[in-house]
PDB file of C-alpha atoms in Angstrom:
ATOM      1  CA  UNK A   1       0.000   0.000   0.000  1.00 48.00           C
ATOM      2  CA  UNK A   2       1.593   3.677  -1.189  1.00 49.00           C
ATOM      3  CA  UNK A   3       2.849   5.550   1.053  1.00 47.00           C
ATOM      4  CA  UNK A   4      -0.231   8.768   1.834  1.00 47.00           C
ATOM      5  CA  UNK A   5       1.464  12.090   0.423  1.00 45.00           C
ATOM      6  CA  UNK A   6       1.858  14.643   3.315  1.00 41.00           C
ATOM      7  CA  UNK A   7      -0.236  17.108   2.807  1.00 42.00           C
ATOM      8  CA  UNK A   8       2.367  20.044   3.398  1.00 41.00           C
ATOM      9  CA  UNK A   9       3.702  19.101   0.764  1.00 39.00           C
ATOM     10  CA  UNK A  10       3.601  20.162  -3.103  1.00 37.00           C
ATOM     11  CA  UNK A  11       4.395  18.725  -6.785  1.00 39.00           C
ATOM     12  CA  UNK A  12       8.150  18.137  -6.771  1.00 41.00           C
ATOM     13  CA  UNK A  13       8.439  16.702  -2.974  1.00 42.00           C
ATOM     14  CA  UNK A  14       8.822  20.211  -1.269  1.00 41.00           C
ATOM     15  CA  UNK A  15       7.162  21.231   1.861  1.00 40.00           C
ATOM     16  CA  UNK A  16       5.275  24.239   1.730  1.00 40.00           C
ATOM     17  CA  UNK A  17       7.057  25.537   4.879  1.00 45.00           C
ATOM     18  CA  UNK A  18      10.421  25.233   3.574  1.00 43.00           C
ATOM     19  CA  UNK A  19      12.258  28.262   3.351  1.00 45.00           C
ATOM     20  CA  UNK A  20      14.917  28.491   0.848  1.00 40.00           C
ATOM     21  CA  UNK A  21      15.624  32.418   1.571  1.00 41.00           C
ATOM     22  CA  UNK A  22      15.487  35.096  -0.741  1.00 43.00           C
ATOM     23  CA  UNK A  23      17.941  37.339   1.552  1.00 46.00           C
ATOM     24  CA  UNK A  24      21.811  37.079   0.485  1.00 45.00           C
ATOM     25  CA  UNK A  25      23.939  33.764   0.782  1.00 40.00           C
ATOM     26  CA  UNK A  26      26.027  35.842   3.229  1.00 40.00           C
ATOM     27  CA  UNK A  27      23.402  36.128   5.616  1.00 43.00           C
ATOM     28  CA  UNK A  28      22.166  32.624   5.432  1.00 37.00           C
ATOM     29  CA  UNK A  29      25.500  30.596   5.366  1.00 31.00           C
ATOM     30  CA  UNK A  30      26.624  28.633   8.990  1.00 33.00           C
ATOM     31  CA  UNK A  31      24.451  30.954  11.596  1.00 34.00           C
ATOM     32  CA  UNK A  32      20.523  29.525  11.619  1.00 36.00           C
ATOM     33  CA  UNK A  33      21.459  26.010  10.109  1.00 36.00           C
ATOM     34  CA  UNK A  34      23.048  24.854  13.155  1.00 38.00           C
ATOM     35  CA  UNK A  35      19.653  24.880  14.705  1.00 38.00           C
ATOM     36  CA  UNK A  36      17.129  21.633  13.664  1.00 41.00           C
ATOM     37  CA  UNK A  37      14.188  22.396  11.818  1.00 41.00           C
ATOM     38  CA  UNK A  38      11.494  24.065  13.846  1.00 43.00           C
ATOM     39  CA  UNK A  39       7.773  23.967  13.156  1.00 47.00           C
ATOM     40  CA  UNK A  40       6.214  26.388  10.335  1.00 46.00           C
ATOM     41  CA  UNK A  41       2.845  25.632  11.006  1.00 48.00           C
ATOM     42  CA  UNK A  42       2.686  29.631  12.220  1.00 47.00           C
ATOM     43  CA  UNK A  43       0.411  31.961  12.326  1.00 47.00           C
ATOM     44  CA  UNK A  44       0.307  35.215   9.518  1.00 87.00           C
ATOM     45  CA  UNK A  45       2.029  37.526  12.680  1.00 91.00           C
ATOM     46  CA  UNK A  46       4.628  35.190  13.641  1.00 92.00           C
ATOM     47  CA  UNK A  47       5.843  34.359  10.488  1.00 93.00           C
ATOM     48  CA  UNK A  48       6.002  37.798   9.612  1.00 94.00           C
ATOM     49  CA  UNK A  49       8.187  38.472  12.768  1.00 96.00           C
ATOM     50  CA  UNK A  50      10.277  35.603  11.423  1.00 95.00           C
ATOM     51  CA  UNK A  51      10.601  37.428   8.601  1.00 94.00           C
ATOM     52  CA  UNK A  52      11.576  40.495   9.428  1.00 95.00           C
ATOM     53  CA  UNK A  53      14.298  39.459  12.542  1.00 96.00           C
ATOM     54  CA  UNK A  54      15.895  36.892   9.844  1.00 94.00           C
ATOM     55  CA  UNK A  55      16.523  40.178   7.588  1.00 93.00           C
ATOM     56  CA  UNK A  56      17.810  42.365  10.352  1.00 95.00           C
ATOM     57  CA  UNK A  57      19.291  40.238  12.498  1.00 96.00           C
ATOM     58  CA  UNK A  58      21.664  37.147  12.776  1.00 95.00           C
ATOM     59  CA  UNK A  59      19.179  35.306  15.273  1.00 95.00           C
ATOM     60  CA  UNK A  60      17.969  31.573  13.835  1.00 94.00           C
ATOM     61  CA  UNK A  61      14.410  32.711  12.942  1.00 93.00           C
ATOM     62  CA  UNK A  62      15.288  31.805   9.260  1.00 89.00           C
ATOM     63  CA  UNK A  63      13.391  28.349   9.067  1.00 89.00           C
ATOM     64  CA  UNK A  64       9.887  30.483  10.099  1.00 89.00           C
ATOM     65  CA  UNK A  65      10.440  32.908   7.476  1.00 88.00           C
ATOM     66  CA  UNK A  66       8.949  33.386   4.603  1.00 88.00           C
ATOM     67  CA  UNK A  67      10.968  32.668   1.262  1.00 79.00           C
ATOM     68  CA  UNK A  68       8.969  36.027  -0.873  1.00 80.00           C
ATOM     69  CA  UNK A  69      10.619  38.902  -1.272  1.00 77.00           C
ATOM     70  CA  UNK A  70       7.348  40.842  -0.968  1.00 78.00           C
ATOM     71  CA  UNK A  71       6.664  39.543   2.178  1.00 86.00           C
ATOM     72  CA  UNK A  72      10.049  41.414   3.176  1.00 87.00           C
ATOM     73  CA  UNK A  73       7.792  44.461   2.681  1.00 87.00           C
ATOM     74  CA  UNK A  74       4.621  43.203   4.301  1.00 90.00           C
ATOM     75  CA  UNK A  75       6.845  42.154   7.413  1.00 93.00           C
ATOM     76  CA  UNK A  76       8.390  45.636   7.970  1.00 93.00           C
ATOM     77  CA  UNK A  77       6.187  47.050  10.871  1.00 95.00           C
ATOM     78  CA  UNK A  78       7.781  44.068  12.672  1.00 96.00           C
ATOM     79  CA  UNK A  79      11.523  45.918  12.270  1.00 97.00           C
ATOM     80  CA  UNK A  80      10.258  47.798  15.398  1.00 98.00           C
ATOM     81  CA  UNK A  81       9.248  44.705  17.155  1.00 98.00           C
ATOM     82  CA  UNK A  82      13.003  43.392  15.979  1.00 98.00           C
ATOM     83  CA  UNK A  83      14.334  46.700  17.456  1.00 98.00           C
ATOM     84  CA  UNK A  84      12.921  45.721  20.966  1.00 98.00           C
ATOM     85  CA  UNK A  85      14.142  42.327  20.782  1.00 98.00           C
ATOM     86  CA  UNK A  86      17.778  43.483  19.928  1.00 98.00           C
ATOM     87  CA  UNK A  87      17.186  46.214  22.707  1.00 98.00           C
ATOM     88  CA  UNK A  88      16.326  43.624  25.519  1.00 98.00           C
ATOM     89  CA  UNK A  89      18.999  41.095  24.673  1.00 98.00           C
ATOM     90  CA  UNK A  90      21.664  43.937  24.733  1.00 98.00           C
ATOM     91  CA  UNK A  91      20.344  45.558  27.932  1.00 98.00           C
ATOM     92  CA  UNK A  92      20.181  41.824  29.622  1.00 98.00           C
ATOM     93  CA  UNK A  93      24.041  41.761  28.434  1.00 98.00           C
ATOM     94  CA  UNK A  94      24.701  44.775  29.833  1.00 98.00           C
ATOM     95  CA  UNK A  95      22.960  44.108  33.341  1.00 97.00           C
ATOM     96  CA  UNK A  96      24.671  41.038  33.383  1.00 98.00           C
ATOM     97  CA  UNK A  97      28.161  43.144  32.972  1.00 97.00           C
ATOM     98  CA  UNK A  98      27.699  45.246  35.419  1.00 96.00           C
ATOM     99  CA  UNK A  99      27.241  42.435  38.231  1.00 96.00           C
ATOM    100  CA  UNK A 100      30.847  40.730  36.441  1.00 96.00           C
ATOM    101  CA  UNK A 101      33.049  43.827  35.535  1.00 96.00           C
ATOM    102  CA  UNK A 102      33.714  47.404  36.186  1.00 95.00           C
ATOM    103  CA  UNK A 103      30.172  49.810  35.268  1.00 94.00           C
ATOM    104  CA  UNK A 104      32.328  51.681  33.012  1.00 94.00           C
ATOM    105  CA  UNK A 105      32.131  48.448  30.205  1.00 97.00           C
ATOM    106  CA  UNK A 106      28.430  48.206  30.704  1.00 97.00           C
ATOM    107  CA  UNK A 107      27.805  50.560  27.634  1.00 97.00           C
ATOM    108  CA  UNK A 108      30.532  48.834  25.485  1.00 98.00           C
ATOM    109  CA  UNK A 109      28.770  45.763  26.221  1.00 98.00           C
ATOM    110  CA  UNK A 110      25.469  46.715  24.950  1.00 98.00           C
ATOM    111  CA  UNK A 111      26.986  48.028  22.207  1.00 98.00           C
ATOM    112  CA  UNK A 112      29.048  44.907  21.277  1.00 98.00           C
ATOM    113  CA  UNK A 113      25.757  42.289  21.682  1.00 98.00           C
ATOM    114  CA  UNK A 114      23.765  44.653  19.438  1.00 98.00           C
ATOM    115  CA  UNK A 115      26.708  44.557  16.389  1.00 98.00           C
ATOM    116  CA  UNK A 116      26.645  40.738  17.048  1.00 98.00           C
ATOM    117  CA  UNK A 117      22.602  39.822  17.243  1.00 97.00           C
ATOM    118  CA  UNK A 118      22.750  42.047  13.547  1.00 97.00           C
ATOM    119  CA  UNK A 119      26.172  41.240  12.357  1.00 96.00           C
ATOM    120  CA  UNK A 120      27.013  44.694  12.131  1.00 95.00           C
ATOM    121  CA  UNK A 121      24.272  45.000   9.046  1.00 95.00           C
ATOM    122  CA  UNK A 122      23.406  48.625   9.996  1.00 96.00           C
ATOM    123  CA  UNK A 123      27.068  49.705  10.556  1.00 97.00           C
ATOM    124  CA  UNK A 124      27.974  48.759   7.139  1.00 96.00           C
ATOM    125  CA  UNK A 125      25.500  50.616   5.490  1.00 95.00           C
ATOM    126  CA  UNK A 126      26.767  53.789   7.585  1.00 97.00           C
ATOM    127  CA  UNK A 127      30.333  52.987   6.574  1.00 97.00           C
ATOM    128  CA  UNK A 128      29.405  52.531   3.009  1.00 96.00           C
ATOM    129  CA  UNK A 129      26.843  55.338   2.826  1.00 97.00           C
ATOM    130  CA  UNK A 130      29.952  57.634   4.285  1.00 97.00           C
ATOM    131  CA  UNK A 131      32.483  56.840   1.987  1.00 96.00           C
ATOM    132  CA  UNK A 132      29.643  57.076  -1.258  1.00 95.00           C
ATOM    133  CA  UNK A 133      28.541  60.487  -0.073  1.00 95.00           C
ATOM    134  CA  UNK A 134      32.148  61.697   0.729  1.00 94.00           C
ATOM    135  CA  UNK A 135      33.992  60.441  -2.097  1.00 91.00           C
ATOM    136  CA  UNK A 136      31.679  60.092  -4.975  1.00 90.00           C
ATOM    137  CA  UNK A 137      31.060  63.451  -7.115  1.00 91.00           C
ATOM    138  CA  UNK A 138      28.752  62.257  -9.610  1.00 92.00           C
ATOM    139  CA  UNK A 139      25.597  59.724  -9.103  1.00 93.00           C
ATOM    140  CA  UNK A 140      27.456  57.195 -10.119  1.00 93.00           C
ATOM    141  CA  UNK A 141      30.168  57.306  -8.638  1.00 94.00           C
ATOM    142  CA  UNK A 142      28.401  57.630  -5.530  1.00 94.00           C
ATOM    143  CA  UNK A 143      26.530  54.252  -5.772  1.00 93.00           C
ATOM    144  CA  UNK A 144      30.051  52.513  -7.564  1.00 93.00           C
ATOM    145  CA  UNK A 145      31.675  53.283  -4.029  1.00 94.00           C
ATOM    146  CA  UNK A 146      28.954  52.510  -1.892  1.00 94.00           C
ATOM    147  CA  UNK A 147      29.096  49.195  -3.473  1.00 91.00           C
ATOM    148  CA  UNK A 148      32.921  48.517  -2.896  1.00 90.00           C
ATOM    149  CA  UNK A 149      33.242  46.227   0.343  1.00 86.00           C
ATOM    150  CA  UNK A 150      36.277  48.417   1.358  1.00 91.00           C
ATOM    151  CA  UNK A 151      36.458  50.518   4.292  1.00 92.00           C
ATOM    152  CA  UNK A 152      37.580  54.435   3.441  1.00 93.00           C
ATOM    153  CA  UNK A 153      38.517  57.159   5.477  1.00 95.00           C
ATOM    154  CA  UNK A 154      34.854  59.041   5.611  1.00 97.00           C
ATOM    155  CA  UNK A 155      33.956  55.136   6.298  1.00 96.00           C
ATOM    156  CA  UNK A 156      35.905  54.577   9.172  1.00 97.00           C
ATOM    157  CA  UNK A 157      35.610  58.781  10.530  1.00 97.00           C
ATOM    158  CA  UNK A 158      31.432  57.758  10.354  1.00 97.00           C
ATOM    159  CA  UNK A 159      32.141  54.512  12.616  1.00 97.00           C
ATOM    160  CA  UNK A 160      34.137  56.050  15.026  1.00 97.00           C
ATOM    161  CA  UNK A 161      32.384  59.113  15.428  1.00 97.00           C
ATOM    162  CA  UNK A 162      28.965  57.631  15.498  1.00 98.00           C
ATOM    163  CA  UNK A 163      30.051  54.323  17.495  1.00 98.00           C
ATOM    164  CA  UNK A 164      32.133  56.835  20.057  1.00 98.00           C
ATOM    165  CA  UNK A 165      29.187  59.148  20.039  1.00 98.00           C
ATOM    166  CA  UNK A 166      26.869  55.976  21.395  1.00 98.00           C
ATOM    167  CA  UNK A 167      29.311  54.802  23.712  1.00 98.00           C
ATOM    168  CA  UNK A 168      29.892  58.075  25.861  1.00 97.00           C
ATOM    169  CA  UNK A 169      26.127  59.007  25.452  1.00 97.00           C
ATOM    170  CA  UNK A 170      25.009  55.456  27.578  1.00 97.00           C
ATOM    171  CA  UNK A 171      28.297  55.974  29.644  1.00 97.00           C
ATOM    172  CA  UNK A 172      26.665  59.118  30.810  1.00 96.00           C
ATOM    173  CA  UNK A 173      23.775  57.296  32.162  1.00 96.00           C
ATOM    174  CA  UNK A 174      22.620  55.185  35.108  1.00 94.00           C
ATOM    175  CA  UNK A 175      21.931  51.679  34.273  1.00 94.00           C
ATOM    176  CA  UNK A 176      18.109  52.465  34.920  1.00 94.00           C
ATOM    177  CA  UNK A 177      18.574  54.908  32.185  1.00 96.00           C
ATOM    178  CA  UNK A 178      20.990  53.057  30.041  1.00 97.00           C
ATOM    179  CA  UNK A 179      18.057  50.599  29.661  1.00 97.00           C
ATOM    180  CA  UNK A 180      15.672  52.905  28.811  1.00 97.00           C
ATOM    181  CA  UNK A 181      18.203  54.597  26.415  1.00 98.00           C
ATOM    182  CA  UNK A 182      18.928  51.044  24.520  1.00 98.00           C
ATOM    183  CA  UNK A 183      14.976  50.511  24.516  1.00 98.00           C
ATOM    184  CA  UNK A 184      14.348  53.702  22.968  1.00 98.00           C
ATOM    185  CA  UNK A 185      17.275  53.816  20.594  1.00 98.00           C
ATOM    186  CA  UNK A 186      16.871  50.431  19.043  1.00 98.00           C
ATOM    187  CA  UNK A 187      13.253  50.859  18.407  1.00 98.00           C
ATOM    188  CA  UNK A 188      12.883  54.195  17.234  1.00 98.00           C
ATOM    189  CA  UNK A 189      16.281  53.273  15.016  1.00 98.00           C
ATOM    190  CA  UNK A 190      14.378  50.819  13.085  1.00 98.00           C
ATOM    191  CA  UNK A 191      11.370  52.708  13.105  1.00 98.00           C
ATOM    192  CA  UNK A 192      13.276  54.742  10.761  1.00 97.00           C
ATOM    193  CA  UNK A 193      13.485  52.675   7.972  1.00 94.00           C
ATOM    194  CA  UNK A 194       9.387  53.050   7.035  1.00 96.00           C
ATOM    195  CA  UNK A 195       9.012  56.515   6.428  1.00 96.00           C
ATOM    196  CA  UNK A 196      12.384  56.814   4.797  1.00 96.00           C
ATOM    197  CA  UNK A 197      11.000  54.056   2.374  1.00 93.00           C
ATOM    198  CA  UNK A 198       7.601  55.260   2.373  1.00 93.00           C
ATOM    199  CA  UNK A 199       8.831  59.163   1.115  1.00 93.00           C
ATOM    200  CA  UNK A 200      11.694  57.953  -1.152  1.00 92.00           C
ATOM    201  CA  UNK A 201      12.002  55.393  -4.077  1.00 89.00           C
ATOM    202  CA  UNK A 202      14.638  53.173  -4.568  1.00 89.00           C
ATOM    203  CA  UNK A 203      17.953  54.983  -6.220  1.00 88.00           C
ATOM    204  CA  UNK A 204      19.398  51.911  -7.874  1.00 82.00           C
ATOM    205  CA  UNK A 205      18.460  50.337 -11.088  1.00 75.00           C
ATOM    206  CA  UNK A 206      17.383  46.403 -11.408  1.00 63.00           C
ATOM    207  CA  UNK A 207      17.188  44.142  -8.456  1.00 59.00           C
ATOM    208  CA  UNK A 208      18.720  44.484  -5.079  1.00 61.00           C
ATOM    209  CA  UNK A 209      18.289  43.038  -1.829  1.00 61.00           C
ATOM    210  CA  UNK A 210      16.809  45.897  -0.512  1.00 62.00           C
ATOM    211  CA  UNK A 211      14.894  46.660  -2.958  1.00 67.00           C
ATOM    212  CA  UNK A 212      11.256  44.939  -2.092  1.00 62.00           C
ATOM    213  CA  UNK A 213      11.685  47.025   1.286  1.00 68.00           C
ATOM    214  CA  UNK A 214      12.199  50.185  -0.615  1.00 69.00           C
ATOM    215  CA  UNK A 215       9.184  49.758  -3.212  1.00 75.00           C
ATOM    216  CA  UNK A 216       7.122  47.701  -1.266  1.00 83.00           C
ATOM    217  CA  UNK A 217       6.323  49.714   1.712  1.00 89.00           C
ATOM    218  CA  UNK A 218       3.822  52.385   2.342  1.00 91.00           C
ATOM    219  CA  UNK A 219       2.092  54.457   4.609  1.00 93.00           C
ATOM    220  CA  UNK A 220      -0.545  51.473   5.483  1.00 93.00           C
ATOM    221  CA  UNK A 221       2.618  50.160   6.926  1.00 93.00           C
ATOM    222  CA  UNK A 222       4.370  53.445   8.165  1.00 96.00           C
ATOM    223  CA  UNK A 223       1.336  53.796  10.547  1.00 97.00           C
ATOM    224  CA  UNK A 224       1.353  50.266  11.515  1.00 96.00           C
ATOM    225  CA  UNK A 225       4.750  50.740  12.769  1.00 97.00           C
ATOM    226  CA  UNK A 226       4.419  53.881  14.537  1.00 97.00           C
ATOM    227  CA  UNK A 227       1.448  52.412  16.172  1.00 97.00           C
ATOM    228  CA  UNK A 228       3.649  49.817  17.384  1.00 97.00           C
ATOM    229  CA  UNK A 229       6.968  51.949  18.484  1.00 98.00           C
ATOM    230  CA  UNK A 230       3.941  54.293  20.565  1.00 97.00           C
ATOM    231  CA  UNK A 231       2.705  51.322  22.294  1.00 97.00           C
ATOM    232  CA  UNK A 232       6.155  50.080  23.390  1.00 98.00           C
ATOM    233  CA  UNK A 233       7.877  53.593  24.258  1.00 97.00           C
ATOM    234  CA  UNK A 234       4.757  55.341  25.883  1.00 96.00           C
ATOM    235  CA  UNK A 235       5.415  53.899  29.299  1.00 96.00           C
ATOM    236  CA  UNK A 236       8.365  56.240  29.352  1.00 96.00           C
ATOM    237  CA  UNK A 237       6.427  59.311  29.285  1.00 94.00           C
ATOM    238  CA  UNK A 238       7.722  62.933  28.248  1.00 95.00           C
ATOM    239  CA  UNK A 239      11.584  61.379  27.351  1.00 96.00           C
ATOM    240  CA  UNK A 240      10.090  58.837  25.004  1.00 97.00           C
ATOM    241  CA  UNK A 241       7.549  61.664  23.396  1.00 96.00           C
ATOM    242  CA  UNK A 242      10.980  63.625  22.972  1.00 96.00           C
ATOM    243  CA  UNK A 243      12.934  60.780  21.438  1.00 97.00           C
ATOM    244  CA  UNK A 244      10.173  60.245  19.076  1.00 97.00           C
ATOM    245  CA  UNK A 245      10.341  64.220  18.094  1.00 97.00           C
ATOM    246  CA  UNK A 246      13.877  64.316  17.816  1.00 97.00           C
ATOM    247  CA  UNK A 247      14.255  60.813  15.365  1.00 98.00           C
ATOM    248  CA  UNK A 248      11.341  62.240  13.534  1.00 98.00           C
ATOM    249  CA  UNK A 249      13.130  65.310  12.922  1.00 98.00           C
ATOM    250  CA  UNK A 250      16.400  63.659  11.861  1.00 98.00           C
ATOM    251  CA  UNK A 251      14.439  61.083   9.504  1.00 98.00           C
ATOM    252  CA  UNK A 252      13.214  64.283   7.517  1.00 97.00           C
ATOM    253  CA  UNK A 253      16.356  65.766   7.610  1.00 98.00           C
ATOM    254  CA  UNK A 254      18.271  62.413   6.251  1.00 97.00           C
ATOM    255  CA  UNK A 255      15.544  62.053   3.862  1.00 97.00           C
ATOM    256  CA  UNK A 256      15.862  65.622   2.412  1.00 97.00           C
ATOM    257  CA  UNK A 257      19.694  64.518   1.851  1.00 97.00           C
ATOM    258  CA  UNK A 258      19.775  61.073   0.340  1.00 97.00           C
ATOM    259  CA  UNK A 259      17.216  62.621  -2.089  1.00 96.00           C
ATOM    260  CA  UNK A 260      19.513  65.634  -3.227  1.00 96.00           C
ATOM    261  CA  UNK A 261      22.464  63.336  -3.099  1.00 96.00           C
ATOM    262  CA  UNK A 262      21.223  60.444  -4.803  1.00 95.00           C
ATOM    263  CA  UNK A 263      17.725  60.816  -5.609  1.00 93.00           C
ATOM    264  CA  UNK A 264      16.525  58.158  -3.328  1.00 93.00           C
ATOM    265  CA  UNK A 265      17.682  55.640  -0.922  1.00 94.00           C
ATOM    266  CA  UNK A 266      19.361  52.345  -0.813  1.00 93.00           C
ATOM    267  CA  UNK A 267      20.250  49.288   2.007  1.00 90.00           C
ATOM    268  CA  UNK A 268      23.169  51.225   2.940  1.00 94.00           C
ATOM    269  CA  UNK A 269      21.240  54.733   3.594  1.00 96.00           C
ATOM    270  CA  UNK A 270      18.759  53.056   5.645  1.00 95.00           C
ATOM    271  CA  UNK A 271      21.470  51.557   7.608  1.00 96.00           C
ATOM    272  CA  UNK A 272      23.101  54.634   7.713  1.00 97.00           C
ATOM    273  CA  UNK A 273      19.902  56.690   9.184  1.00 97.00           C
ATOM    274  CA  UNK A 274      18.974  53.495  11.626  1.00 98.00           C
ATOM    275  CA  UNK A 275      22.749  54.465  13.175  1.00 98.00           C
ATOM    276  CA  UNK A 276      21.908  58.424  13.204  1.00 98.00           C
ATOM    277  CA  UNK A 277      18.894  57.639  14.677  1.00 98.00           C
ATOM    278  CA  UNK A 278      20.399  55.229  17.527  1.00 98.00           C
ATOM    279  CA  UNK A 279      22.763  57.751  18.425  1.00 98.00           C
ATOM    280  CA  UNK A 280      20.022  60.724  18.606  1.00 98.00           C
ATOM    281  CA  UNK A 281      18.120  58.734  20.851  1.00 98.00           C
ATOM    282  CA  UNK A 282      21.111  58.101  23.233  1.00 98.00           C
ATOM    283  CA  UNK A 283      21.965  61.843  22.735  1.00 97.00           C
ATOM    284  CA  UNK A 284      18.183  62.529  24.045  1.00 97.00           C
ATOM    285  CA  UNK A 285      18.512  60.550  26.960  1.00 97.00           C
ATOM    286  CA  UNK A 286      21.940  61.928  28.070  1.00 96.00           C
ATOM    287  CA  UNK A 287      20.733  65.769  27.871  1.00 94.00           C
ATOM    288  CA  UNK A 288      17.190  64.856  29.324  1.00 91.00           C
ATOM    289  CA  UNK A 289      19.100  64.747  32.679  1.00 81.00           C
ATOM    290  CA  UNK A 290      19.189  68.674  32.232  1.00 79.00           C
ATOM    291  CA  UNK A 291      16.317  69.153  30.290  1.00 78.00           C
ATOM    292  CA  UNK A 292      13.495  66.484  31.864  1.00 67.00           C
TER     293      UNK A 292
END
C-alpha cells in the first residue's frame, strides 16, 4: 500500500514551509542552520516576525520565514518589534556586565551584543553610505563606491564618530537609564526605515536586496509601525515623546539629503539613518538629565 502524500507538501516533494531564503547567501551561510528544523505551522504575525528578525538580524528565525521577497515588505512594521528584541537582549548583556566587571564596560557591552545579534548589518551601510557620499562626485560614482566592500577614510571617521558618540552618550547614564536609552534607541532606530522608504524610491536600477523594502512599503505600513513603536515607548512618558520628536526630525532631515544626493535611498542609507537615529536617541537621553 503507497505511502499517503503529506499534505504540506507540493508537486516536486517540497514542503510548503520550507524556506529556501530570498535574503543574500552571506546572511544565510553557517548561523541559523546549526539549529534543527522548527515547526512552520505559524500563524500570519509570527511568520512575519520571522521574517523580518531573519533580515535584520543574525538570530535563527530563518526556518519560520517566509521565502517572498514581498513579504520582506509586508513584514516591515515588525523591524520595530526586531528593534525591541535586539534592545532587551543587549540591555540583559549589559545588566549582566555590570554584576561581572567594572560599570564603566556596561555601555561597550550593549553596544558589542547589538553589532553581534545584527552582524554589524546597519554599521555597514553607515560605513558605506559615508564613503559614497564623501567620495563620490557624480551619481554614479556615488553608488560605484557605496558598493565597494572596502572601508575608506569618511567610512571609518562615520564609525568612530557615530560608534564613540553611542558609547559616551550610555556611559553618561545610570543603568536604569541606560536601559531605557537602549529601549528607545533600538526601536525608534528601526522605526526609521518606514518613512524613509515610504517618502523615497529606490535609487538603484534592477534588483537588489533591498529593494522589495524600498518599493514595497507604504504608509498602510508606516502607521502600523508607529502604532507599534507608541505602544512600546509610551510607558516612558515625556523622554520617550521627545525621542520620538527628535528621530522624527532627523528622519526628515536624512531624507531631504539622500534625495539631493542620490535621488533616493538604498540598504546602505537606511542603515546609515537606523545608526543616526540610535545615536540621537542616546543623545536625548543623556541631555534629558538637564532638560526632563
Amino acid at each position: 500500500m503507497p505511502r499517503p502524500r503529506s499534505r504540506h507538501r507540493v508537486a516536486g516533494g517540497r514542503s510548503t514551509c520550507q524556506n529556501r531564503r530570498a535574503f543574500p547567501r552571506s546572511r544565510r551561510i553557517g548561523y541559523a542552520r546549526r539549529f534543527p528544523a522548527l515547526p512552520c505551522r505559524m500563524s500570519n504575525p509570527l511568520r512575519l516576525f520571522a521574517t523580518a528578525a531573519t533580515f535584520l538580524t543574525r538570530l535563527p528565525f530563518a526556518r519560520l520565514s517566509y521565502a517572498e521577497p514581498a513579504r520582506l515588505a509586508q513584514a516591515a512594521p515588525y523591524f520595530v518589534l526586531v528593534g525591541a528584541l535586539v534592545a532587551a537582549i543587549a540591555a540583559f548583556a549589559a545588566w549582566v556586565s555590570l554584576h561581572l566587571l567594572p560599570p564603566s564596560l556596561a555601555p561597550w557591552v550593549a553596544l558589542t551584543t547589538a553589532i553581534v545579534l545584527t552582524g554589524g548589518f546597519h554599521e555597514d551601510g553607515l560605513a558605506d553610505t559615508a564613503d559614497g557620499l564623501g567620495g563620490g562626485f557624480t551619481l554614479e560614482r556615488k553608488l560605484e563606491i557605496m558598493r565597494d566592500s572596502r572601508i575608506g577614510s569618511y567610512a571609518a571617521l562615520a564609525l568612530a564618530t557615530v560608534l564613540g558618540g553611542k558609547y559616551l552618550a550610555l556611559a553618561s547614564l545610570s543603568p536604569s537609564q541606560l536601559f531605557v536609552a537602549l529601549w528607545l534607541g533600538h526601536i525608534l532606530a528601526r522605526w526609521s526605515v518606514l518613512p524613509l522608504a515610504a517618502m523615497l524610491g529606490y535609487a538603484r536600477d534592477g534588483q537588489a536586496t533591498n529593494k522589495p523594502v524600498a518599493d514595497g512599503i507604504g504608509w498602510a505600513q508606516v502607521a502600523a509601525g508607529t502604532l507599534l513603536v507608541f505602544v512600546l515607548i509610551a510607558p516612558f512618558g515625556r523622554l520617550a515623546l521627545l525621542a520620538a520628536l527628535i528621530s522624527a526630525a532627523v528622519v526628515l532631515l536624512a531624507g531631504l539629503y539622500f534625495r539631493a544626493q542620490l535621488g533616493g535611498i538604498t540598504g546602505d542609507t537606511l542603515g546609515a539613518a537606523n545608526q543616526i537615529v540610535e545615536l540621537a536617541c542616546y543623545l536625548v537621553c543623556a541631555g534629558a538629565q538637564r532638560w526632563i
